[in-house]
PDB file of N, CA and C in Angstrom:
ATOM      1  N   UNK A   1     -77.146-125.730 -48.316  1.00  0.00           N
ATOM      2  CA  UNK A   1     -76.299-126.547 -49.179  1.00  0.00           C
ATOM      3  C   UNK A   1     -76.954-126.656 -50.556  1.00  0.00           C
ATOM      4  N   UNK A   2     -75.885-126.201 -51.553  1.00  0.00           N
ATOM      5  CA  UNK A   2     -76.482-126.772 -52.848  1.00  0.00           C
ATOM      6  C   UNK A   2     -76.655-127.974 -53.973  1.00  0.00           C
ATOM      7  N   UNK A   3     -77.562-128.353 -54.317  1.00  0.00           N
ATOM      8  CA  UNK A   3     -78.130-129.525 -54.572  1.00  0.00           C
ATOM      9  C   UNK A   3     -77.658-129.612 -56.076  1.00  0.00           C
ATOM     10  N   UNK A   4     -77.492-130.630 -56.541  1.00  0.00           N
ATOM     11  CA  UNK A   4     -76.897-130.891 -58.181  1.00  0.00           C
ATOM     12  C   UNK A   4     -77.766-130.564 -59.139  1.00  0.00           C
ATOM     13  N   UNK A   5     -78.933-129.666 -58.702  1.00  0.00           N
ATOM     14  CA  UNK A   5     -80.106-129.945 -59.481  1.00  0.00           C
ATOM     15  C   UNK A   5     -80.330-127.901 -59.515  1.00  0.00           C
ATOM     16  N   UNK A   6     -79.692-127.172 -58.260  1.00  0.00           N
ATOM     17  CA  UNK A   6     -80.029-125.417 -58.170  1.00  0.00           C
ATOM     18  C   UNK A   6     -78.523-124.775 -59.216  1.00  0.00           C
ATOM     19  N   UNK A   7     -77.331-125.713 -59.425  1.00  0.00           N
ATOM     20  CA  UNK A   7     -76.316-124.900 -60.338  1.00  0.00           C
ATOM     21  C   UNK A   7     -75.828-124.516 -59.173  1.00  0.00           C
ATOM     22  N   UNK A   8     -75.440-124.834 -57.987  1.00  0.00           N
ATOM     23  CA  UNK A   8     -74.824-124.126 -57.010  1.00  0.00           C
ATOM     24  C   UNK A   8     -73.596-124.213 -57.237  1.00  0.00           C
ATOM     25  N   UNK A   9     -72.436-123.634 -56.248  1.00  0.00           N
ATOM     26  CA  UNK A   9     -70.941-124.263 -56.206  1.00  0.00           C
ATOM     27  C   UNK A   9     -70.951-125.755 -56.517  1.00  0.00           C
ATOM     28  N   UNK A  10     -71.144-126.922 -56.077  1.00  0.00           N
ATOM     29  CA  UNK A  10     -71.523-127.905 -56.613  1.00  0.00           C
ATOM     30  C   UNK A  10     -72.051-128.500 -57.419  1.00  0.00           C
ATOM     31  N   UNK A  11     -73.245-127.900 -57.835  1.00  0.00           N
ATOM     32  CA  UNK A  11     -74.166-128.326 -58.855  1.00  0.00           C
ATOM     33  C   UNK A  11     -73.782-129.017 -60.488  1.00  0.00           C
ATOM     34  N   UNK A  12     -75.230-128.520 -61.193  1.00  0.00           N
ATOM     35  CA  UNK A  12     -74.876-128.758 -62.230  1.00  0.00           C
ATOM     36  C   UNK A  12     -73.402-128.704 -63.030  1.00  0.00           C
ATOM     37  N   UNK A  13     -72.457-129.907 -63.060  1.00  0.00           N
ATOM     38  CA  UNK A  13     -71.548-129.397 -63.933  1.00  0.00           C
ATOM     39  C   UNK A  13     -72.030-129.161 -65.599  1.00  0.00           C
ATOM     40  N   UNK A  14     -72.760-130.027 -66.459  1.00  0.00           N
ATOM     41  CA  UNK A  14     -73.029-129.907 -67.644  1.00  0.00           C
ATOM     42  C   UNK A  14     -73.659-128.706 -67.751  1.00  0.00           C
ATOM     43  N   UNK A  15     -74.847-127.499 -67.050  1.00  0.00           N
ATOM     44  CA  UNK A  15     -74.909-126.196 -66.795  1.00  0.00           C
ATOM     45  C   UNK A  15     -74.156-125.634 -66.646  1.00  0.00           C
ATOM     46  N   UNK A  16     -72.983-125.927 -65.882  1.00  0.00           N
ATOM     47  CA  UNK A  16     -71.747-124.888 -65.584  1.00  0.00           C
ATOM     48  C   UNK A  16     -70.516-124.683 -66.818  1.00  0.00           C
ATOM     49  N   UNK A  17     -70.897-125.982 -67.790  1.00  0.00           N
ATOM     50  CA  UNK A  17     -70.240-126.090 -69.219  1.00  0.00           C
ATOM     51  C   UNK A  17     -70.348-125.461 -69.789  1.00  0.00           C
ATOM     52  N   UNK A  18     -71.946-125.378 -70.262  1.00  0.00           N
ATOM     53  CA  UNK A  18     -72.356-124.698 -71.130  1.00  0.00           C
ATOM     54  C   UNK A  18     -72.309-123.049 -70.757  1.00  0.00           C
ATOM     55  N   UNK A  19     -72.908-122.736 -69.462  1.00  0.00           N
ATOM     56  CA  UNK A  19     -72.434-121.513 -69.338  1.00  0.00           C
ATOM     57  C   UNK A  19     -70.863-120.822 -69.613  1.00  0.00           C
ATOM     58  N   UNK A  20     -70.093-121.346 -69.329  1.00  0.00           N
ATOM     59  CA  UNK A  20     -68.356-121.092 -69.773  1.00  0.00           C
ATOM     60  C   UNK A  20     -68.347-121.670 -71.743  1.00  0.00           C
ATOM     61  N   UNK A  21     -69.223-121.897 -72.084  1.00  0.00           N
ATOM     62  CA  UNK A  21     -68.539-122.056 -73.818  1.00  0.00           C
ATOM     63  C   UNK A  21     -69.476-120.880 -73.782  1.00  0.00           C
ATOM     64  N   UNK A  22     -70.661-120.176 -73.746  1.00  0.00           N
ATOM     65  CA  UNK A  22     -71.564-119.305 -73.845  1.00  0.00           C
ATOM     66  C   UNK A  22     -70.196-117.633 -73.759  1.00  0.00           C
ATOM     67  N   UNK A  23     -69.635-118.007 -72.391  1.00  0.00           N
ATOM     68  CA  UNK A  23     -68.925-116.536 -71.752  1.00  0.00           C
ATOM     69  C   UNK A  23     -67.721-116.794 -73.101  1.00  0.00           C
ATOM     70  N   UNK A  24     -67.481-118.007 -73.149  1.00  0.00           N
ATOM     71  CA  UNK A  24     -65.967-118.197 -74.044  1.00  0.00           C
ATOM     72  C   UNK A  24     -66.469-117.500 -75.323  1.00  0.00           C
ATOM     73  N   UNK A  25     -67.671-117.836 -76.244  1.00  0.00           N
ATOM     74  CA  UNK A  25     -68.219-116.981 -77.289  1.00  0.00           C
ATOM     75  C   UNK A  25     -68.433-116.012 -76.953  1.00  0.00           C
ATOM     76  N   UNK A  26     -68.874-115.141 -76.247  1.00  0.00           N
ATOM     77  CA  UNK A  26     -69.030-113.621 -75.991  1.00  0.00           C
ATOM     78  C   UNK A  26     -67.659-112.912 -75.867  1.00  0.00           C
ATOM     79  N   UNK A  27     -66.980-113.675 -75.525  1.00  0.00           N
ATOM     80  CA  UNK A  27     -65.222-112.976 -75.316  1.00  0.00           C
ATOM     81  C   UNK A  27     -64.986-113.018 -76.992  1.00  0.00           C
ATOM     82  N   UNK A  28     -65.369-113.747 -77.625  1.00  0.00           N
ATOM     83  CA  UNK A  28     -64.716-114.555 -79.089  1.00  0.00           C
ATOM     84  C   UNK A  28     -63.399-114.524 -78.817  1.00  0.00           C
ATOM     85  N   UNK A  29     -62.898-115.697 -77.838  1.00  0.00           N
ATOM     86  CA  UNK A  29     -61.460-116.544 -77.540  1.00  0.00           C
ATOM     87  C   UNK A  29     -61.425-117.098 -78.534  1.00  0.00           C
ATOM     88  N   UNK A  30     -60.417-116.896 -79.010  1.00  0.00           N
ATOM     89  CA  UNK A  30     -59.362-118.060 -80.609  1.00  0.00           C
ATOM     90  C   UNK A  30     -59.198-119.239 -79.749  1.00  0.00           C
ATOM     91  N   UNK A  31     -60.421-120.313 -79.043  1.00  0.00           N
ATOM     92  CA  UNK A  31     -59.630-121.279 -78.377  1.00  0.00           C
ATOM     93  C   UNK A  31     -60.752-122.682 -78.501  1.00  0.00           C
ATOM     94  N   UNK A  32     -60.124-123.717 -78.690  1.00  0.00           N
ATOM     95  CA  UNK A  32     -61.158-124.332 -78.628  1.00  0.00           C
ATOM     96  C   UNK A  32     -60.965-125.894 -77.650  1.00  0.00           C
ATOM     97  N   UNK A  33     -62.298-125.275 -76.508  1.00  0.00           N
ATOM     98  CA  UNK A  33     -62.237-125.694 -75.172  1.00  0.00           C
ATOM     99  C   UNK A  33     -62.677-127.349 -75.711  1.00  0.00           C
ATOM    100  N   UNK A  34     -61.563-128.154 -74.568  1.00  0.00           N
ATOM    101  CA  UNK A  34     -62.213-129.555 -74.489  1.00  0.00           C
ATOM    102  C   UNK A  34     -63.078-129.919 -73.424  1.00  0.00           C
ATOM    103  N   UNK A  35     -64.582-129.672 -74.138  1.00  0.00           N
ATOM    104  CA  UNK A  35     -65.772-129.999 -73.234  1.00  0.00           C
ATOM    105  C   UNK A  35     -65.674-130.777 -72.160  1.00  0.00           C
ATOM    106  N   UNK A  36     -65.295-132.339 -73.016  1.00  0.00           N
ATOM    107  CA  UNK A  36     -65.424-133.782 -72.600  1.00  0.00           C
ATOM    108  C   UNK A  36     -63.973-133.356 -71.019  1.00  0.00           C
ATOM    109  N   UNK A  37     -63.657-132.834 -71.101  1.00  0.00           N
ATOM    110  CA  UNK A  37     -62.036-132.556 -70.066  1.00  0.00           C
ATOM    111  C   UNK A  37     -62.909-131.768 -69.243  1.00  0.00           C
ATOM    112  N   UNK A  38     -63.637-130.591 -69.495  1.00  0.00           N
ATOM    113  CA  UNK A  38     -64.542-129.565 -68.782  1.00  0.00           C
ATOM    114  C   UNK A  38     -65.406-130.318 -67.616  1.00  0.00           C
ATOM    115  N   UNK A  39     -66.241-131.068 -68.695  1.00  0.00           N
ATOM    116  CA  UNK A  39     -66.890-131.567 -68.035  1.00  0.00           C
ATOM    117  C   UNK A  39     -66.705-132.518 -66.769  1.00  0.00           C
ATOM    118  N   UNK A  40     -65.729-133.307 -66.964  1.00  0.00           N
ATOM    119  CA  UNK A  40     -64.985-134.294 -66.232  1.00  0.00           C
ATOM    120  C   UNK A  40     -63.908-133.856 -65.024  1.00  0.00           C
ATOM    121  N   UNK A  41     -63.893-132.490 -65.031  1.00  0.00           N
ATOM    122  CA  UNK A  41     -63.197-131.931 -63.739  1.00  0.00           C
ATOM    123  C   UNK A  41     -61.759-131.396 -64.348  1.00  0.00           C
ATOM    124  N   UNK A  42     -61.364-132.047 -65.606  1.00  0.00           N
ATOM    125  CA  UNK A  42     -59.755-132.079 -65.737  1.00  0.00           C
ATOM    126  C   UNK A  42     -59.000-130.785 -65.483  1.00  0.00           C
ATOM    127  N   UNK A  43     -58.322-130.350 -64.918  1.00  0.00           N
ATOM    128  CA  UNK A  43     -57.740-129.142 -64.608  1.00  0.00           C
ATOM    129  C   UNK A  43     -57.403-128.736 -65.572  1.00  0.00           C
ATOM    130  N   UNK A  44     -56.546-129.244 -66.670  1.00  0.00           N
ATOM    131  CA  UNK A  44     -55.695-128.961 -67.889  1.00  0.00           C
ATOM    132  C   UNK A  44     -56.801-128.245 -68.349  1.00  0.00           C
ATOM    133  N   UNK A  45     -57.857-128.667 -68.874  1.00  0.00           N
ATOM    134  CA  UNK A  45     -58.558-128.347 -69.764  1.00  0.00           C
ATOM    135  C   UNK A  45     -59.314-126.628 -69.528  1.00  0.00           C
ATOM    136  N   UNK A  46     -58.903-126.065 -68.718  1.00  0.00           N
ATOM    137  CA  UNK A  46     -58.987-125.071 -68.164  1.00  0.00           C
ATOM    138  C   UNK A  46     -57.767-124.293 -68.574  1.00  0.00           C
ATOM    139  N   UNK A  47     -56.863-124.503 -69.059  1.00  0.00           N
ATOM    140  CA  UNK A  47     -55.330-123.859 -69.410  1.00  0.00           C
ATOM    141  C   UNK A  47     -55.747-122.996 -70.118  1.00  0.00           C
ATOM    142  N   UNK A  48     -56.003-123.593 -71.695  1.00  0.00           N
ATOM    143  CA  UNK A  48     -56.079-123.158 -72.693  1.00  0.00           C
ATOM    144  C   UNK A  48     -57.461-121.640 -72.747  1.00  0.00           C
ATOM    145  N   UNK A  49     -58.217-121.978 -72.156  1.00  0.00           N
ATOM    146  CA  UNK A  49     -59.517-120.672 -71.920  1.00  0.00           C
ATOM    147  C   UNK A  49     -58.599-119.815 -70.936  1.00  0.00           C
ATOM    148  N   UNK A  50     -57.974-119.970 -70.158  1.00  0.00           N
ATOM    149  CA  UNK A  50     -56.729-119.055 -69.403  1.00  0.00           C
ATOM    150  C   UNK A  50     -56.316-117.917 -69.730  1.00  0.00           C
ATOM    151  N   UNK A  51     -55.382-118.912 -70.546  1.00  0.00           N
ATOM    152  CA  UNK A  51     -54.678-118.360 -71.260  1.00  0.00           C
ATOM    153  C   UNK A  51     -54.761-117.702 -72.528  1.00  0.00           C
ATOM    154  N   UNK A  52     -56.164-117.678 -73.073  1.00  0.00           N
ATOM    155  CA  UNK A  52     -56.620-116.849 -74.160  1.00  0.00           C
ATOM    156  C   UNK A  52     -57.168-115.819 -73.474  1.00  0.00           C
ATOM    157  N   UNK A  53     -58.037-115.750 -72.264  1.00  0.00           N
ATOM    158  CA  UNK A  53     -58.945-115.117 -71.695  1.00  0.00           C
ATOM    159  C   UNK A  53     -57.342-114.078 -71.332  1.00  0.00           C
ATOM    160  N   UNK A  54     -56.579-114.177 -70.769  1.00  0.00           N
ATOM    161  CA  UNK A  54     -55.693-113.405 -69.903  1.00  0.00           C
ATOM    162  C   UNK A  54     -54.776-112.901 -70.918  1.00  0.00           C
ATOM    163  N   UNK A  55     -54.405-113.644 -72.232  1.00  0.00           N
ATOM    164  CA  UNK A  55     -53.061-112.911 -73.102  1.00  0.00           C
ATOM    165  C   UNK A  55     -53.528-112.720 -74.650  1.00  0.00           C
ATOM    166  N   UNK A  56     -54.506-112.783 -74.574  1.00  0.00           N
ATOM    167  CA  UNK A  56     -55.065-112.312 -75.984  1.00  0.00           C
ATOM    168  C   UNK A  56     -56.399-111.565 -76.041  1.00  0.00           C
ATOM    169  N   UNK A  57     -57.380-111.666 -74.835  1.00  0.00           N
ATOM    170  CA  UNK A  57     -58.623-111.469 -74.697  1.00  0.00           C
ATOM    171  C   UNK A  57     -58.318-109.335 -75.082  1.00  0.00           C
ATOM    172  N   UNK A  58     -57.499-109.419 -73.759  1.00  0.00           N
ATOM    173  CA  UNK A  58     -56.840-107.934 -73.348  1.00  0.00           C
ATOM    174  C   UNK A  58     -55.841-107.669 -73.862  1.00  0.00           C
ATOM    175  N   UNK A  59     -55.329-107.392 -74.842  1.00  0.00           N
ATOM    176  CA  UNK A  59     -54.295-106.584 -74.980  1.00  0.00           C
ATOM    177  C   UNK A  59     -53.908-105.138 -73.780  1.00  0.00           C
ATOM    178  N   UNK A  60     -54.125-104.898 -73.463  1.00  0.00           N
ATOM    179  CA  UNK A  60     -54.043-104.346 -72.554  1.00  0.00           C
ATOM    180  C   UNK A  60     -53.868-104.521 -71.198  1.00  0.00           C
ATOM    181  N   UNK A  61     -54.140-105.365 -70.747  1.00  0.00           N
ATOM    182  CA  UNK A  61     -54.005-106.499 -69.646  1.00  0.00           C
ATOM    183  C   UNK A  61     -53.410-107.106 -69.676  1.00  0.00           C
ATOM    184  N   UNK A  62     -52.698-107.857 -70.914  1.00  0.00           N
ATOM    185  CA  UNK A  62     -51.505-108.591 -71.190  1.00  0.00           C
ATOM    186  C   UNK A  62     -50.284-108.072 -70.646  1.00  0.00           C
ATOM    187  N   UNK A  63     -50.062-106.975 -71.538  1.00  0.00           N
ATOM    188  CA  UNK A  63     -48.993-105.624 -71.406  1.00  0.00           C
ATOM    189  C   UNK A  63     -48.759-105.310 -70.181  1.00  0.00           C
ATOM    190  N   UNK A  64     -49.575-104.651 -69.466  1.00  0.00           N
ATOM    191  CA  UNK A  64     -49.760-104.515 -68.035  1.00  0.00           C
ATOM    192  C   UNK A  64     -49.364-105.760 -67.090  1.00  0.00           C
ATOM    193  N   UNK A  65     -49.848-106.896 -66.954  1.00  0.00           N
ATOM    194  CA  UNK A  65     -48.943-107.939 -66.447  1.00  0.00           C
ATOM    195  C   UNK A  65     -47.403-108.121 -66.592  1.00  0.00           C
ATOM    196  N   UNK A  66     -47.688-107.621 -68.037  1.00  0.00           N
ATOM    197  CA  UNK A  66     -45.654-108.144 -68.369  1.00  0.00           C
ATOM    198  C   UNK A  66     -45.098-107.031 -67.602  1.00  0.00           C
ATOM    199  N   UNK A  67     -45.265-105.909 -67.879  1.00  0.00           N
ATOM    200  CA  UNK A  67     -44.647-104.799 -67.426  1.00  0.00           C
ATOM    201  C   UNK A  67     -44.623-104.472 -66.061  1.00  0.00           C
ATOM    202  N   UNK A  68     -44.989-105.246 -65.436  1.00  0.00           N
ATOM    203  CA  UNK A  68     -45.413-105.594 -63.905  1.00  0.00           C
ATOM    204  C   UNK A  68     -44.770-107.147 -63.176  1.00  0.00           C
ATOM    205  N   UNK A  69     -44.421-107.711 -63.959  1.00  0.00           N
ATOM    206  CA  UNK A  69     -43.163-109.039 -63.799  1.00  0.00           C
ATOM    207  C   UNK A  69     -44.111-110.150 -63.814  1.00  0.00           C
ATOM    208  N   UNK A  70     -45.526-109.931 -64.134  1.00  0.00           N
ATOM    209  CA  UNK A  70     -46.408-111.263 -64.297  1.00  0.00           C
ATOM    210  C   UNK A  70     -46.224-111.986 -65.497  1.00  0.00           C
ATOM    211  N   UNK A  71     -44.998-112.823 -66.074  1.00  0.00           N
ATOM    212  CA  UNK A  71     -44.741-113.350 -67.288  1.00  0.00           C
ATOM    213  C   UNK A  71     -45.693-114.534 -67.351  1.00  0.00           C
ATOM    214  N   UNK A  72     -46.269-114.400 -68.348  1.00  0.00           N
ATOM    215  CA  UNK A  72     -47.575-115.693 -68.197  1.00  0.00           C
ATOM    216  C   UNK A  72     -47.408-116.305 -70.152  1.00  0.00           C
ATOM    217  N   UNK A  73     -46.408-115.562 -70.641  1.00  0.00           N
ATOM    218  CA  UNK A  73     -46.432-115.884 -72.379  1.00  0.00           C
ATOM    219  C   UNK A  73     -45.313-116.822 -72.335  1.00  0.00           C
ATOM    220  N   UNK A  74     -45.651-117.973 -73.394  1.00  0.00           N
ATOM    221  CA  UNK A  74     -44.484-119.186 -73.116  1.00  0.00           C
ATOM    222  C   UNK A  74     -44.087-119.890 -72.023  1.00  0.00           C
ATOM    223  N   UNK A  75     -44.815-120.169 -71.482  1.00  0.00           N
ATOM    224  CA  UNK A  75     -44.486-120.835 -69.973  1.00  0.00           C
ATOM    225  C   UNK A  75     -45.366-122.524 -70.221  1.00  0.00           C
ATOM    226  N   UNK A  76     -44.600-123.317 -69.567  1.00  0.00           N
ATOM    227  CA  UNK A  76     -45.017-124.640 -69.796  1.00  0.00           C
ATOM    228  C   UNK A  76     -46.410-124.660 -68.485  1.00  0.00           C
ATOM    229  N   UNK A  77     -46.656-125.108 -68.547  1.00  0.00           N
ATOM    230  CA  UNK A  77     -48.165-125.619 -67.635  1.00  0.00           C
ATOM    231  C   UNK A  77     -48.125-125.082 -66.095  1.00  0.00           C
ATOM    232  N   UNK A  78     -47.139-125.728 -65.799  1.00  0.00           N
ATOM    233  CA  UNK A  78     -46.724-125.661 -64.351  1.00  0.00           C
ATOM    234  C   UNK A  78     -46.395-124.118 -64.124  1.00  0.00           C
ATOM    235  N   UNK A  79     -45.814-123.267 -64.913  1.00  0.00           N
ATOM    236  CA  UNK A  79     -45.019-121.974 -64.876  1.00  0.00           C
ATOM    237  C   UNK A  79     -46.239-120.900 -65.199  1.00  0.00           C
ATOM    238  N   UNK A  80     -47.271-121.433 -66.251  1.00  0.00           N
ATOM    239  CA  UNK A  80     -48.113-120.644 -66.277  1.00  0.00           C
ATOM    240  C   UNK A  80     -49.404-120.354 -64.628  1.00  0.00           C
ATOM    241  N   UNK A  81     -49.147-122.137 -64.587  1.00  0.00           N
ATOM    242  CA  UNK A  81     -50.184-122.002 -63.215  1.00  0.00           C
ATOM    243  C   UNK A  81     -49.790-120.981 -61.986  1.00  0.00           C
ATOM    244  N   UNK A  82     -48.213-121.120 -62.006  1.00  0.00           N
ATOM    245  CA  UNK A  82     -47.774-120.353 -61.048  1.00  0.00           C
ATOM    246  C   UNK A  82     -48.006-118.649 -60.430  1.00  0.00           C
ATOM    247  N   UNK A  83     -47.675-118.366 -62.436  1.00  0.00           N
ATOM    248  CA  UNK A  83     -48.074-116.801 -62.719  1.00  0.00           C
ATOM    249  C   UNK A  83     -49.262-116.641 -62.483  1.00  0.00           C
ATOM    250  N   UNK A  84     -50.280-117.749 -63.114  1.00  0.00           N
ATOM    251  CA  UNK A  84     -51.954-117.082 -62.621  1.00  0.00           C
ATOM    252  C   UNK A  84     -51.836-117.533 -61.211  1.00  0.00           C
ATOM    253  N   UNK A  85     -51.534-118.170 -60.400  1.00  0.00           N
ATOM    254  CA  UNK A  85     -51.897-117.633 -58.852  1.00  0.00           C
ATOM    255  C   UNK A  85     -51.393-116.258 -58.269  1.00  0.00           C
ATOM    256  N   UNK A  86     -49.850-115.841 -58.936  1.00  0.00           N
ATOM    257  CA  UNK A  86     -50.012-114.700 -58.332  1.00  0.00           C
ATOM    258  C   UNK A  86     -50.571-113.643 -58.699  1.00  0.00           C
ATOM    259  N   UNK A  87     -51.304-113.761 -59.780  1.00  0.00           N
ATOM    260  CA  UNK A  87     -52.573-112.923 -60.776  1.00  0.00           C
ATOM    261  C   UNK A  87     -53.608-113.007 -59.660  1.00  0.00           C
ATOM    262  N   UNK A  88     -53.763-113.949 -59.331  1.00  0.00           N
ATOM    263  CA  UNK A  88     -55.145-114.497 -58.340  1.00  0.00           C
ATOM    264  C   UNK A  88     -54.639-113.530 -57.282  1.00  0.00           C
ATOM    265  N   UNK A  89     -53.763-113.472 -56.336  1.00  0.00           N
ATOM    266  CA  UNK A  89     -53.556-113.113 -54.942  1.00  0.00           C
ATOM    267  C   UNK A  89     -53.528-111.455 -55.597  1.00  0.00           C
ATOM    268  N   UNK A  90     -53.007-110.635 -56.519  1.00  0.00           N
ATOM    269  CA  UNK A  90     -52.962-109.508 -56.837  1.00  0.00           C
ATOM    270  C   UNK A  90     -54.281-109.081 -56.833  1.00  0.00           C
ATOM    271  N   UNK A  91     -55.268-109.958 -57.718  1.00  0.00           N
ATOM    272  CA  UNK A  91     -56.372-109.287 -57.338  1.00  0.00           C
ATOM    273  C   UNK A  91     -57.556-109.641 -56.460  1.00  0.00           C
ATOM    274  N   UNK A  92     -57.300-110.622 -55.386  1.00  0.00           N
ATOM    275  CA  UNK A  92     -57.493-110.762 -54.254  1.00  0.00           C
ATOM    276  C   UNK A  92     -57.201-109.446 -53.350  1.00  0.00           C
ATOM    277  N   UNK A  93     -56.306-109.100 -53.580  1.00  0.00           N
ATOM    278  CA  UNK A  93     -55.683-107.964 -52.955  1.00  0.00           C
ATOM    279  C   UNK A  93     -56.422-106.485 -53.257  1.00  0.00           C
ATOM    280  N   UNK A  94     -57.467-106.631 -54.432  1.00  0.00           N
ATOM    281  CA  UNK A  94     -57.705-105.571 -55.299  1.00  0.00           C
ATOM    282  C   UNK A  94     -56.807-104.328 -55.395  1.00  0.00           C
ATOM    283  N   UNK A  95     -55.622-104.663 -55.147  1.00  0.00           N
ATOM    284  CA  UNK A  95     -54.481-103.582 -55.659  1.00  0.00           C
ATOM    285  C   UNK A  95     -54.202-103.586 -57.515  1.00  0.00           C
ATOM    286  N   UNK A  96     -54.522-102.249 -57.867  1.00  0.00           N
ATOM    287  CA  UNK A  96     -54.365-101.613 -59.373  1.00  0.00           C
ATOM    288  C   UNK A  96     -55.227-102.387 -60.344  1.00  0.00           C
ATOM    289  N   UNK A  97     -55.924-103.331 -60.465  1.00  0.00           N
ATOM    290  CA  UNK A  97     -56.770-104.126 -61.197  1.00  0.00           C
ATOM    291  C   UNK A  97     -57.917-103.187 -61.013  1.00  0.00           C
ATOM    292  N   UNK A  98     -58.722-102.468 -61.862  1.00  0.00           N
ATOM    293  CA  UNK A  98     -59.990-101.875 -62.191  1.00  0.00           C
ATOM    294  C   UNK A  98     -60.877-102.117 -63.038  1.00  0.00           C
ATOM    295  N   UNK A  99     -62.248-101.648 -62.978  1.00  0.00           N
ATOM    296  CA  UNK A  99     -63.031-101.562 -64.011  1.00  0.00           C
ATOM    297  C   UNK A  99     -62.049-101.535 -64.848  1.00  0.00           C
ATOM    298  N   UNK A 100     -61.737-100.513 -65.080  1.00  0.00           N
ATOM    299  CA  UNK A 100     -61.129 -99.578 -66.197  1.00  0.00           C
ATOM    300  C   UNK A 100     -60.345-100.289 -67.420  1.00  0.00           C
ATOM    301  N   UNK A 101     -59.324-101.315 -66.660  1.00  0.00           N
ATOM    302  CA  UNK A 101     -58.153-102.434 -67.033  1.00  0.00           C
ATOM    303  C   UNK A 101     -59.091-103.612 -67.740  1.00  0.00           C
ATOM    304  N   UNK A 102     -60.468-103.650 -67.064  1.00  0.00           N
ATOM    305  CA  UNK A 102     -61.185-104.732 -67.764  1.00  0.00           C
ATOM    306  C   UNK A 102     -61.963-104.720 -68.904  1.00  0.00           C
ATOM    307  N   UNK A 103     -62.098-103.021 -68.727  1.00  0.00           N
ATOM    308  CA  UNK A 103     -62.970-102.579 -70.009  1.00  0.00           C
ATOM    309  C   UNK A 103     -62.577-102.469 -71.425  1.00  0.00           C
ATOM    310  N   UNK A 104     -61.284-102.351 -71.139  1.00  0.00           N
ATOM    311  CA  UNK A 104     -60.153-102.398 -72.488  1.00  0.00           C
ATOM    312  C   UNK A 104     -59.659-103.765 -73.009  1.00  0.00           C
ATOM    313  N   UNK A 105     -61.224-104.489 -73.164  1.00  0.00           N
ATOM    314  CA  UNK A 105     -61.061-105.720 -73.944  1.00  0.00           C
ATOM    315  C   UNK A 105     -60.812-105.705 -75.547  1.00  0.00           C
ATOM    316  N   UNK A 106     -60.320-107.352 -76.034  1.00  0.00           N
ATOM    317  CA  UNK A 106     -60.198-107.649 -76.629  1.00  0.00           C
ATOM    318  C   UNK A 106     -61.184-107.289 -78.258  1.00  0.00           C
ATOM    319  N   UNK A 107     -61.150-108.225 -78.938  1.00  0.00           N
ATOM    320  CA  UNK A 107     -61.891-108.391 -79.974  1.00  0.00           C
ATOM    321  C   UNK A 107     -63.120-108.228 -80.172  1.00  0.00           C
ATOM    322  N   UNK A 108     -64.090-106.825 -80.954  1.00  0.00           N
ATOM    323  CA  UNK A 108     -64.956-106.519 -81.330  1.00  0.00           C
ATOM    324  C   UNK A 108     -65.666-107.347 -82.089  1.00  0.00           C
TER     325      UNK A 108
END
């Protein structure tokens, strides 16, 4: 079992913060995460890194979702959550999701 103190599944959340604004700068997401929400569990506050990470990060990955019936652009909260679960179970499934699809990131 992990202890609040090793960063486990449980652990450190204020470590687990900072590591996700660290990954959010290395992507350079146009987004700007609410820590204080991060930190505090809030689900919402997870939307917005989402949804940059998934429809702007990739252009290519974007495209590929749409063209595949995963509409995840303009969707209110609830509609977006929906689309990323079946994003989740697709690549749960590891059907057509590759290296390859991931490597064709975003912004240099």
């Amino acid at each position: 079992m992990a202890s609040a103190s090793t960063g486990g599944s449980t652990g450190d959340v204020k470590n687990n913060v900072m590591k996700l604004l660290r990954e959010i700068q290395k992507m350079k997401l146009q987004v700007t995460p609410n820590v204080q929400g991060l930190a505090l569990g809030i689900p919402s506050s997870l939307l917005p890194i989402l949804h940059s990470a998934l429809m702007h990060y990739s252009l290519p990955l974007a495209s590929w979702l749409s063209r595949h019936g995963y509409e995840l652009y303009g969707k209110n909260d609830l509609r977006f959550l929906e689309g990323m679960y079946k994003v989740r179970t697709l690549c749960q499934s590891g059907l057509l999701i590759t290296a390859g699809h991931r490597r064709k990131s975003g912004p240099n």
